[in-house]
Amino acid sequence: MAAAESELRSHGSGNSKAIDNEKDDAALASSNASDAGSPLDIDRDMEKSAPVEAISDQGHAPDPADPNVVDWDSPDDPQNPMNWSDKKKWSNIAVLSVLTLLTPLASSMFAPGVPQLVKDFHVTSQALETFVVSVYILGFAFGPLVLAPLSEMYGRVVIYNVCNVCYLAFTIACALSQNIGQLIGFRFLAGSFGVAPITLGGGTIADIMKAEKRGSAMSVWAMGPLLGPVIGPVCGGFLSNAKGWRWIFWVLAIAIGAATIGCFLVARETYAPVLLERKTKRLRKETGNEDLVSKLDLGITPKQLWIRSLVRPAKLMFLSPICALMSLYLAIIYGILYLLFTTFTFVFEGAYHFSESIVGLVYIALGVGMLLGLAILGTQSDPIMKRLAAKHNGGTPKPEYRLPLLMYGAPFIPVGLFIYGWTAQYHIQWAVPLFGTLLVGVGLLAGFMCINTYLIDAYTRYAASALAANTVLRSIFGAVFPLFALQMYDALGLGWGNSLIAFVSLAMVPIPFVFYYYGERIRTHPKFQVKL
């Protein structure tokens, strides 16, 4: 009791320091609330020049000067995830990145085993053959609608752990499926739960990393959703030939189980509102003061919080031009990725007569392109942001400073698609179309990393909701694009078929230029205020 009262007094004396140092990024996670009707200051690093697209909280945040308001003990409070040691931060990011790799890996690793599955389950529909792969991605579109709101109510880690266990269970169920209907159902459920690290990962990084260091963390985490689908067919091809399609799921289950154990052992809660609420409950119990309230408590009921959290991704998608257009751009990128990896086998077996075991290796070129993109963006994203901030904004970073690398990288996608399509159409030596896919890989990595980092910097506290909106749309595109890919190639040929999607991606190229020059104006314009 005495210790708790001492802690509370210490908190009270430190509260004014936290207020005086609100611009310190160490206090970021505790400073993301505002009075009703005023723009919510999402990231203290950016408060002078980058208010987040006029987002407002509709609750009533408590007065920070009230002695009953519980905040971090000081700007340097080690309990604040922003103040964790680098070792602790990167341990959490490492576990999260492994999980984020395994989820999309499973989306494509099964693809080479489909011919065996077709024979075992006597499937005659080509659309069903494709759907048994893409239904997993369809699960990605449904999971975020529930997982993102739950994470903002109960925290990130509990959602990770519950979803990991369910993901493991449904992956095992896939291995034991006795008919095509069971497999499709279990694949959908596995995707719905497995998407948790993809949906919430950006939010976790925003919880623990300062804006000027966020790019390097994002480069590690962002590789999973792109590299996973590329590695998957290579591993799945050899595994299905050696052991059969069921062993693909058994190997995945072993990897998921190991990662789940790692998450239980290493991952810690990072979401500031949940951490402060836990601290408040503990102090109420220890001091007997029932008037204590978390600084980030908006004064609304759990039901109201749930409803608000549930509709927040939809509001961002339909009312925020930045979230809507960037999510559309990333959805097209994701659709192109899944269109390519579901058709590579048909293209290179048909046009170049690659064997079933060798054809999986063609995915490596796309992966090499992504690794090249990672090498460039992972090392240059944060330095470029710092240089632009110093040159144009008095050292204060803005979300738009994440976009120059996308402005350079975006054209790689249409250029690579033109090369890939037309050289494959005329059966030019196989290395040339693979070079085209390498260029596509560079552009895909630039798009995925820059767009996600931009959204996280712009919606720090609500990054999970912004990424949930993003994930839903891109997962729908990722599931739908492969369904018409072969019909498109049959009707238009490889040249014009790939040119069609190249022109679509080319139409998206101006988007980062628009937001680089006008993004701040859009975010601060009253017309685009979003009540969250």
Coordinates of C-alpha atoms in Angstrom, one line a residue:
M1 CA 0.0 0.0 0.0
A2 CA 2.7 2.4 1.0
A3 CA 4.8 1.5 -2.1
A4 CA 1.8 2.1 -4.3
E5 CA 1.1 5.5 -2.8
S6 CA 4.7 6.4 -3.2
E7 CA 4.6 5.3 -6.8
L8 CA 1.4 7.4 -7.3
R9 CA 3.0 10.5 -5.7
S10 CA 6.1 9.9 -7.9
H11 CA 3.7 9.8 -10.8
G12 CA 2.0 13.0 -9.8
S13 CA 5.3 14.9 -9.5
G14 CA 6.5 13.5 -12.8
N15 CA 3.3 14.2 -14.6
S16 CA 4.2 17.9 -15.2
K17 CA 7.5 16.8 -16.6
A18 CA 5.7 14.5 -19.0
I19 CA 3.5 17.5 -20.0
D20 CA 6.5 19.8 -20.5
N21 CA 8.2 17.2 -22.6
E22 CA 5.3 16.1 -24.7
K23 CA 7.4 16.6 -27.8
D24 CA 9.9 14.0 -26.6
D25 CA 9.3 10.8 -28.6
A26 CA 9.8 8.8 -25.5
A27 CA 6.5 10.0 -24.3
L28 CA 4.8 9.3 -27.6
A29 CA 2.7 6.3 -26.5
S30 CA 1.3 8.2 -23.6
S31 CA 0.5 11.4 -25.4
N32 CA -1.8 10.3 -28.1
A33 CA -5.1 11.6 -26.8
S34 CA -6.8 14.9 -27.1
D35 CA -9.9 16.8 -26.2
A36 CA -13.0 16.1 -28.1
G37 CA -13.2 17.9 -31.4
S38 CA -9.5 18.8 -31.7
P39 CA -7.1 17.0 -34.1
L40 CA -5.4 14.0 -32.4
D41 CA -1.7 14.4 -32.3
I42 CA -0.6 11.0 -33.2
D43 CA 3.2 11.3 -33.3
R44 CA 5.0 13.9 -31.2
D45 CA 7.9 13.8 -33.6
M46 CA 5.6 15.2 -36.2
E47 CA 3.3 17.4 -34.3
K48 CA 4.5 20.7 -35.8
S49 CA 4.1 19.8 -39.4
A50 CA 2.3 16.5 -39.8
P51 CA -0.9 16.3 -37.9
V52 CA -2.5 13.0 -38.9
E53 CA -5.2 13.7 -41.5
A54 CA -7.2 15.6 -38.9
I55 CA -8.2 12.5 -36.9
S56 CA -10.3 13.2 -33.9
D57 CA -11.2 11.2 -30.9
Q58 CA -14.8 11.6 -29.8
G59 CA -14.3 10.5 -26.2
H60 CA -13.4 12.8 -23.3
A61 CA -9.8 12.4 -22.3
P62 CA -9.0 13.2 -18.7
D63 CA -7.2 16.3 -17.7
P64 CA -3.4 15.5 -17.4
A65 CA -3.1 17.9 -14.5
D66 CA -5.6 15.9 -12.4
P67 CA -3.7 14.0 -9.6
N68 CA -6.0 11.0 -10.2
V69 CA -4.8 10.7 -13.8
V70 CA -2.3 7.8 -14.2
D71 CA 0.5 8.4 -16.8
W72 CA 4.0 7.1 -17.2
D73 CA 6.1 8.0 -14.2
S74 CA 8.4 10.1 -16.4
P75 CA 9.3 10.5 -20.1
D76 CA 12.1 8.0 -19.4
D77 CA 9.8 5.4 -17.7
P78 CA 11.2 2.0 -18.7
Q79 CA 7.7 0.6 -18.6
N80 CA 6.9 2.7 -21.7
P81 CA 7.6 0.5 -24.7
M82 CA 9.2 3.5 -26.5
N83 CA 11.9 3.4 -23.8
W84 CA 12.7 -0.3 -23.9
S85 CA 16.2 -1.4 -24.6
D86 CA 17.2 -2.1 -28.2
K87 CA 17.6 -5.8 -27.3
K88 CA 14.0 -6.0 -26.1
K89 CA 12.6 -4.1 -29.0
W90 CA 14.4 -6.2 -31.6
S91 CA 13.6 -9.5 -29.9
N92 CA 9.9 -8.6 -30.2
I93 CA 10.4 -7.5 -33.8
A94 CA 12.3 -10.7 -34.6
V95 CA 9.6 -13.0 -33.4
L96 CA 6.9 -10.9 -35.1
S97 CA 8.9 -11.0 -38.4
V98 CA 9.2 -14.8 -38.3
L99 CA 5.4 -15.1 -37.8
T100 CA 4.8 -12.6 -40.6
L101 CA 7.0 -14.7 -42.9
L102 CA 5.3 -18.0 -42.1
T103 CA 1.7 -16.8 -42.8
P104 CA 2.3 -15.8 -46.4
L105 CA 4.7 -18.7 -46.9
A106 CA 1.8 -21.0 -46.3
S107 CA -0.3 -19.2 -48.9
S108 CA 1.9 -20.4 -51.8
M109 CA 3.8 -23.3 -50.4
F110 CA 0.8 -25.5 -51.0
A111 CA 0.5 -24.5 -54.7
P112 CA 2.9 -27.2 -56.1
G113 CA 1.0 -29.9 -54.3
V114 CA -2.4 -29.1 -55.9
P115 CA -1.9 -31.6 -58.8
Q116 CA -1.5 -34.4 -56.3
L117 CA -4.5 -33.1 -54.3
V118 CA -6.6 -33.0 -57.5
K119 CA -6.0 -36.7 -58.0
D120 CA -6.6 -37.7 -54.4
F121 CA -9.9 -35.8 -54.1
H122 CA -11.0 -36.3 -57.8
V123 CA -11.3 -32.5 -58.4
T124 CA -12.2 -31.7 -62.1
S125 CA -12.8 -27.9 -61.8
Q126 CA -9.9 -25.7 -62.8
A127 CA -11.5 -22.8 -60.8
L128 CA -11.6 -25.0 -57.7
E129 CA -7.9 -25.9 -58.2
T130 CA -7.1 -22.2 -58.0
F131 CA -9.6 -21.4 -55.3
V132 CA -8.1 -24.0 -52.9
V133 CA -4.9 -21.9 -52.9
S134 CA -6.5 -18.4 -53.0
V135 CA -9.2 -19.1 -50.3
Y136 CA -6.3 -18.8 -47.8
I137 CA -5.8 -15.2 -48.9
L138 CA -9.5 -14.6 -48.7
G139 CA -9.2 -15.4 -45.0
F140 CA -6.7 -12.5 -44.8
A141 CA -9.6 -10.2 -45.8
F142 CA -11.9 -11.3 -42.9
G143 CA -9.5 -11.7 -40.0
P144 CA -8.4 -8.0 -39.8
L145 CA -12.0 -6.8 -39.4
V146 CA -12.1 -8.4 -36.0
L147 CA -8.4 -8.7 -35.0
A148 CA -7.5 -5.0 -35.3
P149 CA -10.4 -3.8 -33.0
L150 CA -9.7 -6.5 -30.5
S151 CA -6.0 -5.5 -30.4
E152 CA -6.9 -1.9 -29.6
M153 CA -9.2 -3.1 -26.7
Y154 CA -7.1 -5.9 -25.2
G155 CA -3.6 -5.4 -26.5
R156 CA -1.4 -6.9 -29.2
V157 CA 0.2 -9.9 -27.5
V158 CA -2.9 -11.7 -26.3
I159 CA -4.3 -11.5 -29.9
Y160 CA -1.0 -12.8 -31.3
N161 CA -0.9 -15.8 -28.9
V162 CA -4.6 -16.8 -29.3
C163 CA -4.4 -16.5 -33.1
N164 CA -1.1 -18.4 -33.3
V165 CA -2.6 -21.4 -31.4
C166 CA -5.7 -21.3 -33.7
Y167 CA -3.5 -21.0 -36.8
L168 CA -1.5 -24.0 -35.7
A169 CA -4.7 -26.0 -35.0
F170 CA -6.3 -25.2 -38.4
T171 CA -3.0 -25.9 -40.3
I172 CA -2.9 -29.4 -38.7
A173 CA -6.6 -29.8 -39.7
C174 CA -5.6 -29.0 -43.3
A175 CA -3.1 -31.9 -43.2
L176 CA -5.8 -34.2 -41.9
S177 CA -8.5 -33.1 -44.4
Q178 CA -10.5 -36.0 -46.0
N179 CA -12.1 -34.0 -48.8
I180 CA -11.8 -30.8 -50.8
G181 CA -14.6 -29.1 -48.8
Q182 CA -12.9 -29.7 -45.5
L183 CA -9.6 -28.4 -46.9
I184 CA -11.1 -25.2 -48.3
G185 CA -12.8 -24.5 -45.0
F186 CA -9.7 -25.1 -42.9
R187 CA -7.6 -23.1 -45.3
F188 CA -9.9 -20.2 -44.9
L189 CA -9.9 -20.4 -41.1
A190 CA -6.1 -20.8 -41.1
G191 CA -5.8 -17.6 -43.2
S192 CA -8.2 -15.7 -40.9
F193 CA -6.2 -16.4 -37.8
G194 CA -2.8 -16.5 -39.4
V195 CA -3.1 -12.9 -40.6
A196 CA -2.7 -11.5 -37.1
P197 CA 1.0 -10.6 -37.4
I198 CA 0.4 -9.0 -40.8
T199 CA -2.5 -7.0 -39.5
L200 CA -1.0 -5.9 -36.2
G201 CA 2.7 -6.0 -36.9
G202 CA 2.9 -2.4 -38.1
G203 CA 1.0 -1.3 -35.0
T204 CA 3.5 -3.1 -32.8
I205 CA 6.4 -1.4 -34.5
A206 CA 4.7 2.0 -34.2
D207 CA 4.3 1.2 -30.4
I208 CA 8.0 0.7 -29.8
M209 CA 10.1 2.5 -32.5
K210 CA 10.6 6.2 -32.9
A211 CA 9.7 7.6 -36.3
E212 CA 13.3 8.1 -37.4
K213 CA 14.2 4.5 -36.6
R214 CA 11.0 2.9 -37.9
G215 CA 12.2 2.3 -41.5
S216 CA 14.8 -0.3 -40.5
A217 CA 12.3 -2.2 -38.4
M218 CA 9.7 -2.0 -41.2
S219 CA 12.2 -3.3 -43.7
V220 CA 12.7 -6.5 -41.6
W221 CA 9.0 -7.0 -40.9
A222 CA 7.8 -6.2 -44.4
M223 CA 9.9 -8.9 -46.1
G224 CA 7.5 -11.6 -44.9
P225 CA 4.4 -10.8 -46.9
L226 CA 6.5 -10.5 -50.0
L227 CA 9.3 -13.0 -49.7
G228 CA 7.0 -15.7 -48.1
P229 CA 4.9 -16.3 -51.3
V230 CA 8.1 -16.5 -53.3
I231 CA 9.9 -19.0 -51.1
G232 CA 6.8 -21.1 -50.6
P233 CA 6.6 -22.7 -54.1
V234 CA 10.3 -23.5 -54.1
C235 CA 10.0 -25.4 -50.8
G236 CA 6.6 -26.8 -51.6
G237 CA 7.7 -28.2 -55.0
F238 CA 10.5 -30.3 -53.6
L239 CA 8.5 -31.3 -50.5
S240 CA 5.4 -32.4 -52.4
N241 CA 7.5 -34.5 -54.8
A242 CA 9.4 -36.1 -52.0
K243 CA 6.7 -36.7 -49.4
G244 CA 3.3 -35.7 -50.8
W245 CA 1.0 -32.6 -50.4
R246 CA 0.0 -33.4 -46.8
W247 CA 3.6 -33.1 -45.6
I248 CA 3.6 -29.4 -46.7
F249 CA 1.1 -28.8 -43.9
W250 CA 2.9 -30.9 -41.4
V251 CA 6.2 -29.0 -42.0
L252 CA 4.3 -25.7 -41.8
A253 CA 2.7 -26.9 -38.5
I254 CA 6.1 -27.6 -37.0
A255 CA 7.4 -24.2 -38.0
I256 CA 4.3 -22.4 -36.7
G257 CA 4.5 -24.4 -33.5
A258 CA 8.1 -23.3 -32.9
A259 CA 7.2 -19.7 -33.7
T260 CA 4.2 -19.8 -31.4
I261 CA 6.4 -21.0 -28.5
G262 CA 8.9 -18.2 -29.3
C263 CA 6.0 -15.7 -29.2
F264 CA 4.8 -16.9 -25.8
L265 CA 8.4 -16.6 -24.4
V266 CA 9.6 -13.4 -25.9
A267 CA 6.7 -11.1 -27.0
R268 CA 5.5 -8.5 -24.5
E269 CA 2.6 -6.1 -24.7
T270 CA 3.4 -2.8 -26.5
Y271 CA 0.1 -1.0 -26.8
A272 CA 0.3 2.1 -24.5
P273 CA -3.5 2.5 -23.7
V274 CA -3.7 -1.1 -22.6
L275 CA -0.5 -0.9 -20.5
L276 CA -1.6 2.3 -18.8
E277 CA -5.1 0.8 -18.1
R278 CA -3.4 -2.2 -16.4
K279 CA -1.2 0.1 -14.3
T280 CA -4.4 2.1 -13.3
K281 CA -6.2 -1.1 -12.3
R282 CA -3.2 -2.2 -10.2
L283 CA -2.9 1.2 -8.5
R284 CA -6.7 1.3 -7.8
K285 CA -6.4 -2.1 -6.0
E286 CA -3.2 -1.2 -4.1
T287 CA -4.3 2.3 -3.0
G288 CA -8.1 1.8 -2.7
N289 CA -8.5 5.0 -4.8
E290 CA -11.3 4.2 -7.2
D291 CA -11.1 7.7 -8.8
L292 CA -7.8 6.8 -10.6
V293 CA -8.1 6.9 -14.4
S294 CA -5.6 6.2 -17.2
K295 CA -4.5 9.3 -19.1
L296 CA -5.5 7.5 -22.3
D297 CA -9.0 6.5 -21.0
L298 CA -11.5 8.2 -23.3
G299 CA -14.4 7.7 -20.9
I300 CA -16.5 5.4 -23.0
T301 CA -18.0 2.0 -22.3
P302 CA -16.3 -1.2 -23.6
K303 CA -19.3 -1.7 -26.0
Q304 CA -18.8 1.8 -27.4
L305 CA -15.0 1.2 -27.7
W306 CA -15.7 -2.1 -29.5
I307 CA -18.1 -0.5 -32.0
R308 CA -15.7 2.4 -32.6
S309 CA -12.8 0.1 -33.1
L310 CA -14.8 -2.1 -35.4
V311 CA -15.8 0.7 -37.7
R312 CA -12.5 2.6 -37.6
P313 CA -10.8 0.6 -40.4
A314 CA -13.9 1.2 -42.7
K315 CA -13.9 4.9 -41.9
L316 CA -10.2 5.2 -42.8
M317 CA -10.8 3.3 -46.0
F318 CA -13.8 5.3 -47.2
L319 CA -13.2 8.7 -45.7
S320 CA -9.4 9.1 -45.7
P321 CA -8.0 9.8 -49.2
I322 CA -4.6 8.9 -48.1
C323 CA -5.6 5.5 -46.6
A324 CA -7.9 4.8 -49.5
L325 CA -5.6 5.5 -52.4
M326 CA -2.5 4.0 -50.8
S327 CA -4.4 0.9 -49.9
L328 CA -5.7 0.6 -53.4
Y329 CA -2.2 1.0 -54.7
L330 CA -0.9 -1.7 -52.4
A331 CA -3.8 -4.0 -53.2
I332 CA -3.0 -3.8 -56.9
I333 CA 0.7 -4.6 -56.1
Y334 CA -0.4 -7.6 -53.9
G335 CA -2.8 -8.8 -56.6
I336 CA 0.1 -8.7 -59.2
L337 CA 2.3 -10.6 -56.8
Y338 CA -0.2 -13.4 -56.4
L339 CA -1.2 -13.4 -60.0
L340 CA 2.5 -14.0 -60.9
F341 CA 3.2 -16.7 -58.4
T342 CA 0.1 -18.7 -59.3
T343 CA 0.9 -18.6 -63.0
F344 CA 4.7 -19.0 -63.1
T345 CA 4.3 -22.8 -63.2
F346 CA 2.0 -22.7 -66.2
V347 CA 4.1 -20.1 -68.1
F348 CA 7.5 -21.7 -67.7
E349 CA 6.2 -25.3 -68.1
G350 CA 4.3 -24.3 -71.2
A351 CA 6.6 -21.8 -72.9
Y352 CA 10.0 -23.2 -71.7
H353 CA 9.2 -26.8 -70.9
F354 CA 10.6 -26.7 -67.4
S355 CA 10.2 -29.8 -65.3
E356 CA 7.9 -29.9 -62.3
S357 CA 10.8 -29.9 -59.9
I358 CA 12.8 -27.2 -61.6
V359 CA 9.9 -24.8 -62.3
G360 CA 9.7 -23.8 -58.7
L361 CA 13.2 -22.2 -59.0
V362 CA 11.8 -19.5 -61.3
Y363 CA 10.4 -17.8 -58.2
I364 CA 13.9 -17.1 -57.0
A365 CA 14.3 -14.2 -59.5
L366 CA 11.4 -12.4 -58.0
G367 CA 12.8 -13.0 -54.5
V368 CA 16.2 -11.7 -55.6
G369 CA 14.6 -8.5 -56.7
M370 CA 12.9 -8.1 -53.4
L371 CA 16.2 -8.7 -51.6
L372 CA 17.8 -6.0 -53.7
G373 CA 14.9 -3.7 -52.9
L374 CA 15.3 -4.5 -49.2
A375 CA 19.0 -3.7 -49.3
I376 CA 18.3 -0.3 -50.8
L377 CA 15.2 0.7 -48.8
G378 CA 16.3 -0.9 -45.5
T379 CA 19.5 1.1 -45.5
Q380 CA 18.2 4.4 -47.0
S381 CA 14.7 4.9 -45.7
D382 CA 15.5 6.4 -42.3
P383 CA 18.6 8.4 -43.5
I384 CA 16.6 10.0 -46.4
M385 CA 13.8 10.9 -43.9
K386 CA 16.3 12.6 -41.6
R387 CA 18.0 14.5 -44.5
L388 CA 14.7 15.7 -45.9
A389 CA 13.6 16.8 -42.4
A390 CA 16.8 18.7 -41.8
K391 CA 16.7 20.3 -45.3
H392 CA 13.0 21.3 -45.5
N393 CA 11.4 21.1 -42.1
G394 CA 13.8 22.2 -39.4
G395 CA 14.7 18.6 -38.5
T396 CA 11.1 17.6 -37.8
P397 CA 10.2 14.5 -39.9
K398 CA 6.9 14.2 -41.8
P399 CA 5.2 11.0 -43.1
E400 CA 5.6 12.2 -46.7
Y401 CA 9.4 11.8 -46.4
R402 CA 8.9 8.1 -46.7
L403 CA 7.7 8.4 -50.2
P404 CA 10.7 9.4 -52.4
L405 CA 12.0 5.8 -52.5
L406 CA 8.5 4.7 -53.8
M407 CA 8.6 7.5 -56.4
Y408 CA 11.8 6.0 -57.8
G409 CA 10.8 2.3 -57.2
A410 CA 7.2 2.4 -58.6
P411 CA 8.1 2.4 -62.3
F412 CA 10.1 -0.9 -61.8
I413 CA 6.8 -2.8 -61.7
P414 CA 5.3 -1.9 -65.1
V415 CA 8.8 -2.0 -66.8
G416 CA 9.4 -5.4 -65.4
L417 CA 6.0 -6.7 -66.4
F418 CA 6.4 -5.5 -70.0
I419 CA 9.8 -7.3 -70.2
Y420 CA 8.5 -10.4 -68.7
G421 CA 5.3 -10.6 -70.8
W422 CA 6.7 -9.9 -74.2
T423 CA 9.9 -11.9 -73.9
A424 CA 7.9 -14.9 -72.6
Q425 CA 5.4 -14.4 -75.4
Y426 CA 8.2 -14.9 -78.0
H427 CA 10.1 -17.5 -76.0
I428 CA 13.2 -15.4 -75.7
Q429 CA 15.9 -17.1 -73.6
W430 CA 14.4 -17.8 -70.1
A431 CA 16.8 -15.5 -68.3
V432 CA 15.3 -12.4 -69.9
P433 CA 11.7 -12.8 -68.6
L434 CA 13.2 -13.8 -65.2
F435 CA 15.1 -10.5 -65.3
G436 CA 11.8 -8.8 -65.8
T437 CA 10.4 -10.5 -62.7
L438 CA 13.5 -9.4 -60.8
L439 CA 12.6 -5.7 -61.6
V440 CA 9.0 -6.4 -60.6
G441 CA 10.4 -7.7 -57.2
V442 CA 12.3 -4.5 -56.6
G443 CA 9.1 -2.4 -57.3
L444 CA 6.9 -4.7 -55.1
L445 CA 9.2 -4.3 -52.2
A446 CA 9.4 -0.5 -52.6
G447 CA 5.6 -0.3 -52.7
F448 CA 4.9 -2.6 -49.8
M449 CA 7.5 -1.1 -47.5
C450 CA 7.0 2.6 -48.3
I451 CA 3.2 2.5 -48.2
N452 CA 3.1 0.6 -45.0
T453 CA 5.7 2.8 -43.3
Y454 CA 3.9 5.9 -44.6
L455 CA 0.5 4.7 -43.1
I456 CA 2.2 3.8 -39.8
D457 CA 3.9 7.2 -39.5
A458 CA 0.6 8.9 -40.4
Y459 CA -1.7 6.9 -38.1
T460 CA 0.7 5.9 -35.3
R461 CA -1.8 5.2 -32.6
Y462 CA -4.3 3.7 -35.0
A463 CA -1.7 2.1 -37.2
A464 CA -3.4 -1.3 -36.6
S465 CA -6.7 0.0 -38.0
A466 CA -5.1 1.7 -41.0
L467 CA -3.2 -1.5 -41.8
A468 CA -6.3 -3.6 -41.2
A469 CA -8.1 -1.6 -43.9
N470 CA -5.1 -2.0 -46.1
T471 CA -4.9 -5.7 -45.4
V472 CA -8.6 -6.4 -46.2
L473 CA -8.4 -4.7 -49.6
R474 CA -5.1 -6.1 -50.7
S475 CA -6.2 -9.6 -49.6
I476 CA -9.3 -9.4 -51.7
F477 CA -7.2 -8.4 -54.7
G478 CA -4.7 -11.2 -53.8
A479 CA -7.5 -13.7 -53.8
V480 CA -9.3 -12.5 -56.9
F481 CA -6.4 -11.7 -59.3
P482 CA -5.3 -15.4 -59.7
L483 CA -8.9 -16.5 -60.5
F484 CA -8.8 -14.7 -63.9
A485 CA -5.1 -14.9 -64.6
L486 CA -5.1 -18.0 -66.8
Q487 CA -8.2 -16.9 -68.7
M488 CA -6.6 -13.5 -69.3
Y489 CA -3.4 -15.2 -70.7
D490 CA -5.5 -17.5 -72.9
A491 CA -7.5 -14.6 -74.3
L492 CA -4.7 -12.0 -74.6
G493 CA -1.5 -13.9 -74.6
L494 CA 1.4 -13.4 -72.3
G495 CA 2.5 -10.2 -74.0
W496 CA -0.8 -8.2 -73.9
G497 CA -2.0 -10.0 -70.7
N498 CA 1.0 -8.8 -68.7
S499 CA 0.9 -5.4 -70.5
L500 CA -2.7 -5.0 -69.2
I501 CA -1.7 -5.3 -65.6
A502 CA 1.5 -3.2 -66.4
F503 CA -0.8 -0.4 -67.5
V504 CA -2.8 -0.7 -64.4
S505 CA 0.3 -0.4 -62.2
L506 CA 1.5 2.4 -64.4
A507 CA -1.7 4.3 -63.6
M508 CA -0.8 4.1 -59.9
V509 CA 2.7 5.6 -60.3
P510 CA 1.6 9.2 -59.8
I511 CA 0.0 8.5 -56.4
P512 CA 3.2 8.8 -54.3
F513 CA 4.1 12.0 -56.2
V514 CA 0.7 13.5 -55.4
F515 CA 1.0 12.7 -51.7
Y516 CA 4.6 13.7 -51.4
Y517 CA 3.8 17.3 -52.6
Y518 CA 0.2 17.6 -51.3
G519 CA -0.1 14.9 -48.5
E520 CA 0.3 17.3 -45.6
R521 CA -2.2 19.7 -47.1
I522 CA -4.7 16.9 -47.4
R523 CA -4.1 15.6 -43.9
T524 CA -4.7 19.1 -42.4
H525 CA -7.6 20.2 -44.5
P526 CA -10.9 20.4 -42.6
K527 CA -12.7 18.7 -45.5
F528 CA -10.8 15.5 -44.8
Q529 CA -11.2 15.3 -41.0
V530 CA -12.1 11.8 -39.9
K531 CA -13.8 11.2 -36.6
L532 CA -12.5 8.0 -35.1

